[in-house]
Every structure is written in structure tokens, then in C-alpha cells.
Amino acid sequence: MQLPESFYRSRKLVDLVENQTSYELEDSALHIFETHLRANRVQLQFGSFVLASMFHGKKIMHLRQKPGFDFLPGESLILPADELMRIDFPEAREDNPTRCLAMEIGDERLNYTVQLMNEKMTRTDGQEWNLLDYNFHFTNDNSIYQILQRLVYLYTENHPSKDLFVSNMLQELVVRILQANARKTYTDNAAALAGGKRLAYIVQFIRDNLHNPLTIRELSNKACMSESHFYKVFKQEMGISPTDFINQQRIEKATHLLEDPAIDLTEVFLASGFTNRSYFNRLFKRQKGISPTVYRNRFIQG
């Protein structure tokens, strides 16, 4: 994620540890933090729901529910209101600062978005969408990445309609974060939830059969839905299409297999459910940012 030139032109570098540049709107705010020195146990707290996302460098976060974990570029973190953070900056330098954004979103906007989701996006498990009251640490998917990049531009832009533009983007951001959380919940707990939740059962079936051909027709039959209805509710609740989810899970399986140098690369992509090596290579690089061969080389002892 890139910071626009407008940020560098207007920001003032006052503090070497967690220098803060803020852009405030009616019911939201964007804060960009920069740290140019190594530091430990720096405390930070917000009175509102916050999305934090890394631009550059590395932080080690210490939270009440989740102590001592790495926070890296491409990752985001949901923090409930009044969550106290203690942050280490093990690699920050003057010529290589750590940069992170923190986006505060007001309760009224959050509650309106969740209410709208419950009116228009009924869940298959009968539960309601709710705001997250716990730490949710996740890797940005492409849709969330694009929204965050656009929001950074909008907040730092001097435009008379900024509030309106940001309002629309924040609503989409909240929806996609809650979908990402639902997707992670189903994926992490598929076996335990499969007996009572239809999508969890489908997720577990997909993960058990990644090495086999999987079609929307087969999955919709398993879910006892028409193909069109299954596709709609899956994407509505999980945030991505069934096909994209299958490919995502196949790449994750391939990632684990690549960590064992004894497994041949051909065996890796076939065992992960791919039949075309070129397609596997393209999809892996799109999701992981590097080729399967480069990833594999990390685990080969030189």
C-alpha cells in the first residue's frame, strides 16, 4: 500500500516514535503513524472502533487477547473501542521507518451498516451480523486492499465532497471485514461447525476434496440449494465466490506442501487440485506475490 504525495507534502515530522498525522471527518478519522527509531512497549489507545493496517516495516503487538504477535505489511487488525495496545518496533530506523494507519469509525455509521446487512444479507445459519468485540488479525484480500488504498487517497485529498466519498467507501469496508471474519470463522472451525451450519459443512467438504474436481453444481447439491441461490448466499456471507474460495484453499494447501523440499513441485500442484502447471503458477504468484519456486527455495538448506 502506498501513501500519496499529498501526505508527504502536508505532514510534519515532529516525533521519531509514532509521529501522528491525522485527517478527521464528521464520524471517522484516519491517523498515519510513522516510527523512525527502535522502541519497545509504546502504548496507544483509541476511544472508538479502529481498523489498523500496516504500510511498511514490522511491529510486535501486545494485546489483552493476543499477546506478542508480528504485525506486517499487507495485514490488518480490528481493535474494539478502548483496547490498549503495547507496541514494539524492532526494526524501525530513520532511513527505514515503520508506517501504519489507524482508522476510527463512529458507532452510528457502524450500527447503520450492520443493520443494513441484517436487512438485506440474511445469513444461512440464522444468526445476525454483529460488530466485532474482539481482536481480528487478518491478511488483506484484494478487495480490502483496494478500499484501504482508495480511502487513504480520499482522506488526504482536498476535495469538497470528501465526506460523501469516504462514507460510501467505509460502508463497503465494514461489510467486507465482517464477511472476511465470517469466512475465517467457517474455515478455522469447519469441522466443529459442519453438523449445524450449512456453509461450514460446504467449507469442510471443499477442504476434504481439494484434490478432486469441484463444481458449483456438486456443491449446491450438497447444500440442498439451486446453483444460483447457492452462489449468491455463499458470496454474500463469505465475501468471495465459491470458485475463488476453492482456489484460495488450494493455494494454501500448496503453500504447506512447498515447505517440504522432499515433495516434487509437480506433485504439489497435482495434490492441491490443479491440473495445469501454468495456471497454478499464475494463481500462486497472484495470491502470494512470489512464484512457487521462489517460495520453495526459502525452505531448501543452502
PDB file of N, CA and C in Angstrom, residues 62-134:
ATOM      1  N   HIS A  62       1.204  -6.278  21.394  1.00  0.00           N
ATOM      2  CA  HIS A  62       0.860  -6.944  22.651  1.00  0.00           C
ATOM      3  C   HIS A  62      -0.532  -6.460  23.051  1.00  0.00           C
ATOM      4  N   LEU A  63      -1.523  -7.345  22.917  1.00  0.00           N
ATOM      5  CA  LEU A  63      -2.907  -7.016  23.235  1.00  0.00           C
ATOM      6  C   LEU A  63      -3.399  -7.928  24.357  1.00  0.00           C
ATOM      7  N   ARG A  64      -4.483  -7.531  24.948  1.00  0.00           N
ATOM      8  CA  ARG A  64      -5.038  -8.309  26.066  1.00  0.00           C
ATOM      9  C   ARG A  64      -5.388  -9.729  25.627  1.00  0.00           C
ATOM     10  N   GLN A  65      -6.039  -9.867  24.473  1.00  0.00           N
ATOM     11  CA  GLN A  65      -6.470 -11.179  23.996  1.00  0.00           C
ATOM     12  C   GLN A  65      -5.405 -11.880  23.160  1.00  0.00           C
ATOM     13  N   LYS A  66      -4.401 -11.136  22.704  1.00  0.00           N
ATOM     14  CA  LYS A  66      -3.469 -11.695  21.729  1.00  0.00           C
ATOM     15  C   LYS A  66      -2.075 -11.098  21.948  1.00  0.00           C
ATOM     16  N   PRO A  67      -1.329 -11.608  22.903  1.00  0.00           N
ATOM     17  CA  PRO A  67      -0.032 -11.004  23.225  1.00  0.00           C
ATOM     18  C   PRO A  67       1.080 -11.448  22.288  1.00  0.00           C
ATOM     19  N   GLY A  68       1.949 -10.505  21.929  1.00  0.00           N
ATOM     20  CA  GLY A  68       3.205 -10.831  21.276  1.00  0.00           C
ATOM     21  C   GLY A  68       3.109 -11.441  19.895  1.00  0.00           C
ATOM     22  N   PHE A  69       2.491 -10.767  18.922  1.00  0.00           N
ATOM     23  CA  PHE A  69       2.438 -11.293  17.556  1.00  0.00           C
ATOM     24  C   PHE A  69       2.963 -10.257  16.576  1.00  0.00           C
ATOM     25  N   ASP A  70       3.534 -10.737  15.469  1.00  0.00           N
ATOM     26  CA  ASP A  70       4.053  -9.859  14.421  1.00  0.00           C
ATOM     27  C   ASP A  70       2.914  -9.212  13.644  1.00  0.00           C
ATOM     28  N   PHE A  71       3.073  -7.939  13.343  1.00  0.00           N
ATOM     29  CA  PHE A  71       2.113  -7.187  12.529  1.00  0.00           C
ATOM     30  C   PHE A  71       2.890  -6.654  11.337  1.00  0.00           C
ATOM     31  N   LEU A  72       2.548  -7.135  10.129  1.00  0.00           N
ATOM     32  CA  LEU A  72       3.376  -6.942   8.944  1.00  0.00           C
ATOM     33  C   LEU A  72       2.607  -6.266   7.815  1.00  0.00           C
ATOM     34  N   PRO A  73       3.314  -5.708   6.822  1.00  0.00           N
ATOM     35  CA  PRO A  73       2.636  -5.094   5.673  1.00  0.00           C
ATOM     36  C   PRO A  73       1.681  -6.071   4.991  1.00  0.00           C
ATOM     37  N   GLY A  74       0.522  -5.540   4.575  1.00  0.00           N
ATOM     38  CA  GLY A  74      -0.495  -6.380   3.957  1.00  0.00           C
ATOM     39  C   GLY A  74      -1.466  -6.970   4.952  1.00  0.00           C
ATOM     40  N   GLU A  75      -1.251  -6.702   6.246  1.00  0.00           N
ATOM     41  CA  GLU A  75      -2.128  -7.229   7.290  1.00  0.00           C
ATOM     42  C   GLU A  75      -2.913  -6.100   7.952  1.00  0.00           C
ATOM     43  N   SER A  76      -4.069  -6.467   8.489  1.00  0.00           N
ATOM     44  CA  SER A  76      -4.906  -5.514   9.213  1.00  0.00           C
ATOM     45  C   SER A  76      -5.329  -6.115  10.539  1.00  0.00           C
ATOM     46  N   LEU A  77      -5.811  -5.250  11.415  1.00  0.00           N
ATOM     47  CA  LEU A  77      -6.174  -5.660  12.763  1.00  0.00           C
ATOM     48  C   LEU A  77      -7.369  -4.839  13.224  1.00  0.00           C
ATOM     49  N   ILE A  78      -8.420  -5.524  13.687  1.00  0.00           N
ATOM     50  CA  ILE A  78      -9.574  -4.852  14.265  1.00  0.00           C
ATOM     51  C   ILE A  78      -9.361  -4.710  15.773  1.00  0.00           C
ATOM     52  N   LEU A  79      -9.589  -3.505  16.265  1.00  0.00           N
ATOM     53  CA  LEU A  79      -9.436  -3.221  17.692  1.00  0.00           C
ATOM     54  C   LEU A  79     -10.728  -2.621  18.221  1.00  0.00           C
ATOM     55  N   PRO A  80     -11.386  -3.267  19.185  1.00  0.00           N
ATOM     56  CA  PRO A  80     -12.577  -2.667  19.791  1.00  0.00           C
ATOM     57  C   PRO A  80     -12.224  -1.362  20.495  1.00  0.00           C
ATOM     58  N   ALA A  81     -13.220  -0.552  20.771  1.00  0.00           N
ATOM     59  CA  ALA A  81     -13.004   0.717  21.466  1.00  0.00           C
ATOM     60  C   ALA A  81     -12.293   0.486  22.798  1.00  0.00           C
ATOM     61  N   ASP A  82     -11.354   1.378  23.114  1.00  0.00           N
ATOM     62  CA  ASP A  82     -10.625   1.392  24.391  1.00  0.00           C
ATOM     63  C   ASP A  82      -9.637   0.239  24.562  1.00  0.00           C
ATOM     64  N   GLU A  83      -9.333  -0.474  23.486  1.00  0.00           N
ATOM     65  CA  GLU A  83      -8.328  -1.536  23.548  1.00  0.00           C
ATOM     66  C   GLU A  83      -6.940  -0.909  23.710  1.00  0.00           C
ATOM     67  N   LEU A  84      -6.212  -1.304  24.730  1.00  0.00           N
ATOM     68  CA  LEU A  84      -4.870  -0.779  24.970  1.00  0.00           C
ATOM     69  C   LEU A  84      -3.854  -1.623  24.211  1.00  0.00           C
ATOM     70  N   MET A  85      -3.074  -0.952  23.361  1.00  0.00           N
ATOM     71  CA  MET A  85      -2.009  -1.612  22.611  1.00  0.00           C
ATOM     72  C   MET A  85      -0.664  -1.278  23.244  1.00  0.00           C
ATOM     73  N   ARG A  86       0.202  -2.268  23.301  1.00  0.00           N
ATOM     74  CA  ARG A  86       1.608  -2.044  23.646  1.00  0.00           C
ATOM     75  C   ARG A  86       2.418  -2.560  22.459  1.00  0.00           C
ATOM     76  N   ILE A  87       3.236  -1.688  21.894  1.00  0.00           N
ATOM     77  CA  ILE A  87       3.825  -1.970  20.586  1.00  0.00           C
ATOM     78  C   ILE A  87       5.345  -1.897  20.644  1.00  0.00           C
ATOM     79  N   ASP A  88       6.003  -2.919  20.070  1.00  0.00           N
ATOM     80  CA  ASP A  88       7.459  -2.917  19.889  1.00  0.00           C
ATOM     81  C   ASP A  88       7.778  -2.607  18.435  1.00  0.00           C
ATOM     82  N   PHE A  89       8.879  -1.887  18.219  1.00  0.00           N
ATOM     83  CA  PHE A  89       9.353  -1.554  16.871  1.00  0.00           C
ATOM     84  C   PHE A  89      10.784  -2.062  16.737  1.00  0.00           C
ATOM     85  N   PRO A  90      10.970  -3.343  16.432  1.00  0.00           N
ATOM     86  CA  PRO A  90      12.318  -3.927  16.470  1.00  0.00           C
ATOM     87  C   PRO A  90      13.209  -3.534  15.296  1.00  0.00           C
ATOM     88  N   GLU A  91      12.628  -3.018  14.205  1.00  0.00           N
ATOM     89  CA  GLU A  91      13.422  -2.778  13.001  1.00  0.00           C
ATOM     90  C   GLU A  91      13.373  -1.325  12.531  1.00  0.00           C
ATOM     91  N   ALA A  92      12.662  -0.458  13.230  1.00  0.00           N
ATOM     92  CA  ALA A  92      12.492   0.921  12.774  1.00  0.00           C
ATOM     93  C   ALA A  92      13.821   1.675  12.778  1.00  0.00           C
ATOM     94  N   ARG A  93      14.083   2.388  11.678  1.00  0.00           N
ATOM     95  CA  ARG A  93      15.276   3.222  11.567  1.00  0.00           C
ATOM     96  C   ARG A  93      14.891   4.524  10.866  1.00  0.00           C
ATOM     97  N   GLU A  94      15.769   5.502  10.970  1.00  0.00           N
ATOM     98  CA  GLU A  94      15.485   6.788  10.338  1.00  0.00           C
ATOM     99  C   GLU A  94      15.333   6.650   8.834  1.00  0.00           C
ATOM    100  N   ASP A  95      16.150   5.769   8.229  1.00  0.00           N
ATOM    101  CA  ASP A  95      16.064   5.574   6.783  1.00  0.00           C
ATOM    102  C   ASP A  95      15.121   4.435   6.396  1.00  0.00           C
ATOM    103  N   ASN A  96      14.482   3.812   7.379  1.00  0.00           N
ATOM    104  CA  ASN A  96      13.553   2.718   7.110  1.00  0.00           C
ATOM    105  C   ASN A  96      12.436   2.718   8.160  1.00  0.00           C
ATOM    106  N   PRO A  97      11.602   3.766   8.148  1.00  0.00           N
ATOM    107  CA  PRO A  97      10.589   3.902   9.205  1.00  0.00           C
ATOM    108  C   PRO A  97       9.462   2.893   9.077  1.00  0.00           C
ATOM    109  N   THR A  98       8.868   2.591  10.214  1.00  0.00           N
ATOM    110  CA  THR A  98       7.655   1.786  10.242  1.00  0.00           C
ATOM    111  C   THR A  98       6.467   2.716  10.025  1.00  0.00           C
ATOM    112  N   ARG A  99       5.548   2.330   9.122  1.00  0.00           N
ATOM    113  CA  ARG A  99       4.373   3.154   8.843  1.00  0.00           C
ATOM    114  C   ARG A  99       3.111   2.298   8.941  1.00  0.00           C
ATOM    115  N   CYS A 100       2.107   2.862   9.582  1.00  0.00           N
ATOM    116  CA  CYS A 100       0.855   2.143   9.823  1.00  0.00           C
ATOM    117  C   CYS A 100      -0.289   3.140   9.837  1.00  0.00           C
ATOM    118  N   LEU A 101      -1.466   2.711   9.401  1.00  0.00           N
ATOM    119  CA  LEU A 101      -2.640   3.574   9.524  1.00  0.00           C
ATOM    120  C   LEU A 101      -3.561   3.022  10.605  1.00  0.00           C
ATOM    121  N   ALA A 102      -4.301   3.928  11.222  1.00  0.00           N
ATOM    122  CA  ALA A 102      -5.362   3.559  12.157  1.00  0.00           C
ATOM    123  C   ALA A 102      -6.599   4.351  11.757  1.00  0.00           C
ATOM    124  N   MET A 103      -7.680   3.651  11.468  1.00  0.00           N
ATOM    125  CA  MET A 103      -8.906   4.295  11.011  1.00  0.00           C
ATOM    126  C   MET A 103      -9.988   4.144  12.065  1.00  0.00           C
ATOM    127  N   GLU A 104     -10.419   5.253  12.626  1.00  0.00           N
ATOM    128  CA  GLU A 104     -11.504   5.251  13.607  1.00  0.00           C
ATOM    129  C   GLU A 104     -12.834   5.409  12.874  1.00  0.00           C
ATOM    130  N   ILE A 105     -13.814   4.593  13.253  1.00  0.00           N
ATOM    131  CA  ILE A 105     -15.142   4.645  12.631  1.00  0.00           C
ATOM    132  C   ILE A 105     -16.175   4.800  13.733  1.00  0.00           C
ATOM    133  N   GLY A 106     -17.041   5.795  13.591  1.00  0.00           N
ATOM    134  CA  GLY A 106     -18.017   6.104  14.626  1.00  0.00           C
ATOM    135  C   GLY A 106     -19.090   5.042  14.785  1.00  0.00           C
ATOM    136  N   ASP A 107     -19.655   4.964  15.991  1.00  0.00           N
ATOM    137  CA  ASP A 107     -20.668   3.947  16.303  1.00  0.00           C
ATOM    138  C   ASP A 107     -21.900   4.066  15.415  1.00  0.00           C
ATOM    139  N   GLU A 108     -22.327   5.287  15.120  1.00  0.00           N
ATOM    140  CA  GLU A 108     -23.544   5.459  14.330  1.00  0.00           C
ATOM    141  C   GLU A 108     -23.393   4.852  12.944  1.00  0.00           C
ATOM    142  N   ARG A 109     -22.249   5.105  12.330  1.00  0.00           N
ATOM    143  CA  ARG A 109     -22.008   4.542  10.992  1.00  0.00           C
ATOM    144  C   ARG A 109     -21.910   3.023  11.053  1.00  0.00           C
ATOM    145  N   LEU A 110     -21.208   2.504  12.047  1.00  0.00           N
ATOM    146  CA  LEU A 110     -21.067   1.057  12.197  1.00  0.00           C
ATOM    147  C   LEU A 110     -22.419   0.388  12.391  1.00  0.00           C
ATOM    148  N   ASN A 111     -23.219   0.933  13.307  1.00  0.00           N
ATOM    149  CA  ASN A 111     -24.517   0.328  13.605  1.00  0.00           C
ATOM    150  C   ASN A 111     -25.458   0.382  12.404  1.00  0.00           C
ATOM    151  N   TYR A 112     -25.389   1.469  11.658  1.00  0.00           N
ATOM    152  CA  TYR A 112     -26.236   1.583  10.459  1.00  0.00           C
ATOM    153  C   TYR A 112     -25.851   0.520   9.435  1.00  0.00           C
ATOM    154  N   THR A 113     -24.561   0.326   9.237  1.00  0.00           N
ATOM    155  CA  THR A 113     -24.098  -0.650   8.249  1.00  0.00           C
ATOM    156  C   THR A 113     -24.488  -2.066   8.652  1.00  0.00           C
ATOM    157  N   VAL A 114     -24.320  -2.401   9.924  1.00  0.00           N
ATOM    158  CA  VAL A 114     -24.683  -3.739  10.404  1.00  0.00           C
ATOM    159  C   VAL A 114     -26.188  -3.959  10.291  1.00  0.00           C
ATOM    160  N   GLN A 115     -26.975  -2.941  10.623  1.00  0.00           N
ATOM    161  CA  GLN A 115     -28.431  -3.053  10.486  1.00  0.00           C
ATOM    162  C   GLN A 115     -28.821  -3.293   9.029  1.00  0.00           C
ATOM    163  N   LEU A 116     -28.174  -2.593   8.119  1.00  0.00           N
ATOM    164  CA  LEU A 116     -28.442  -2.771   6.690  1.00  0.00           C
ATOM    165  C   LEU A 116     -28.084  -4.177   6.243  1.00  0.00           C
ATOM    166  N   MET A 117     -26.975  -4.713   6.736  1.00  0.00           N
ATOM    167  CA  MET A 117     -26.581  -6.075   6.390  1.00  0.00           C
ATOM    168  C   MET A 117     -27.620  -7.080   6.864  1.00  0.00           C
ATOM    169  N   ASN A 118     -28.140  -6.889   8.065  1.00  0.00           N
ATOM    170  CA  ASN A 118     -29.136  -7.819   8.588  1.00  0.00           C
ATOM    171  C   ASN A 118     -30.459  -7.735   7.847  1.00  0.00           C
ATOM    172  N   GLU A 119     -30.763  -6.578   7.269  1.00  0.00           N
ATOM    173  CA  GLU A 119     -31.987  -6.427   6.495  1.00  0.00           C
ATOM    174  C   GLU A 119     -31.858  -7.035   5.106  1.00  0.00           C
ATOM    175  N   LYS A 120     -30.679  -6.938   4.510  1.00  0.00           N
ATOM    176  CA  LYS A 120     -30.518  -7.307   3.099  1.00  0.00           C
ATOM    177  C   LYS A 120     -29.623  -8.518   2.858  1.00  0.00           C
ATOM    178  N   MET A 121     -28.914  -9.001   3.882  1.00  0.00           N
ATOM    179  CA  MET A 121     -27.949 -10.076   3.698  1.00  0.00           C
ATOM    180  C   MET A 121     -28.152 -11.145   4.768  1.00  0.00           C
ATOM    181  N   THR A 122     -29.311 -11.786   4.740  1.00  0.00           N
ATOM    182  CA  THR A 122     -29.642 -12.802   5.743  1.00  0.00           C
ATOM    183  C   THR A 122     -28.643 -13.947   5.696  1.00  0.00           C
ATOM    184  N   ARG A 123     -28.158 -14.360   6.863  1.00  0.00           N
ATOM    185  CA  ARG A 123     -27.166 -15.430   6.943  1.00  0.00           C
ATOM    186  C   ARG A 123     -27.848 -16.799   6.916  1.00  0.00           C
ATOM    187  N   THR A 124     -27.134 -17.774   6.387  1.00  0.00           N
ATOM    188  CA  THR A 124     -27.687 -19.129   6.270  1.00  0.00           C
ATOM    189  C   THR A 124     -27.823 -19.815   7.619  1.00  0.00           C
ATOM    190  N   ASP A 125     -27.022 -19.381   8.605  1.00  0.00           N
ATOM    191  CA  ASP A 125     -27.086 -20.029   9.918  1.00  0.00           C
ATOM    192  C   ASP A 125     -28.118 -19.390  10.835  1.00  0.00           C
ATOM    193  N   GLY A 126     -28.852 -18.393  10.320  1.00  0.00           N
ATOM    194  CA  GLY A 126     -29.893 -17.752  11.112  1.00  0.00           C
ATOM    195  C   GLY A 126     -29.386 -16.722  12.101  1.00  0.00           C
ATOM    196  N   GLN A 127     -28.082 -16.585  12.221  1.00  0.00           N
ATOM    197  CA  GLN A 127     -27.528 -15.594  13.136  1.00  0.00           C
ATOM    198  C   GLN A 127     -27.498 -14.218  12.483  1.00  0.00           C
ATOM    199  N   GLU A 128     -27.389 -13.190  13.323  1.00  0.00           N
ATOM    200  CA  GLU A 128     -27.299 -11.829  12.815  1.00  0.00           C
ATOM    201  C   GLU A 128     -25.840 -11.426  12.651  1.00  0.00           C
ATOM    202  N   TRP A 129     -25.618 -10.495  11.728  1.00  0.00           N
ATOM    203  CA  TRP A 129     -24.313  -9.855  11.648  1.00  0.00           C
ATOM    204  C   TRP A 129     -24.152  -8.967  12.880  1.00  0.00           C
ATOM    205  N   ASN A 130     -22.965  -8.969  13.464  1.00  0.00           N
ATOM    206  CA  ASN A 130     -22.685  -8.141  14.638  1.00  0.00           C
ATOM    207  C   ASN A 130     -21.309  -7.522  14.516  1.00  0.00           C
ATOM    208  N   LEU A 131     -21.132  -6.391  15.181  1.00  0.00           N
ATOM    209  CA  LEU A 131     -19.812  -5.780  15.239  1.00  0.00           C
ATOM    210  C   LEU A 131     -18.854  -6.677  16.008  1.00  0.00           C
ATOM    211  N   LEU A 132     -17.585  -6.621  15.652  1.00  0.00           N
ATOM    212  CA  LEU A 132     -16.585  -7.440  16.323  1.00  0.00           C
ATOM    213  C   LEU A 132     -16.188  -6.781  17.634  1.00  0.00           C
ATOM    214  N   ASP A 133     -16.282  -7.527  18.718  1.00  0.00           N
ATOM    215  CA  ASP A 133     -15.875  -7.017  20.022  1.00  0.00           C
ATOM    216  C   ASP A 133     -14.606  -7.729  20.494  1.00  0.00           C
ATOM    217  N   TYR A 134     -13.817  -8.217  19.535  1.00  0.00           N
ATOM    218  CA  TYR A 134     -12.569  -8.903  19.846  1.00  0.00           C
ATOM    219  C   TYR A 134     -11.567  -8.574  18.757  1.00  0.00           C
TER     220      TYR A 134
END
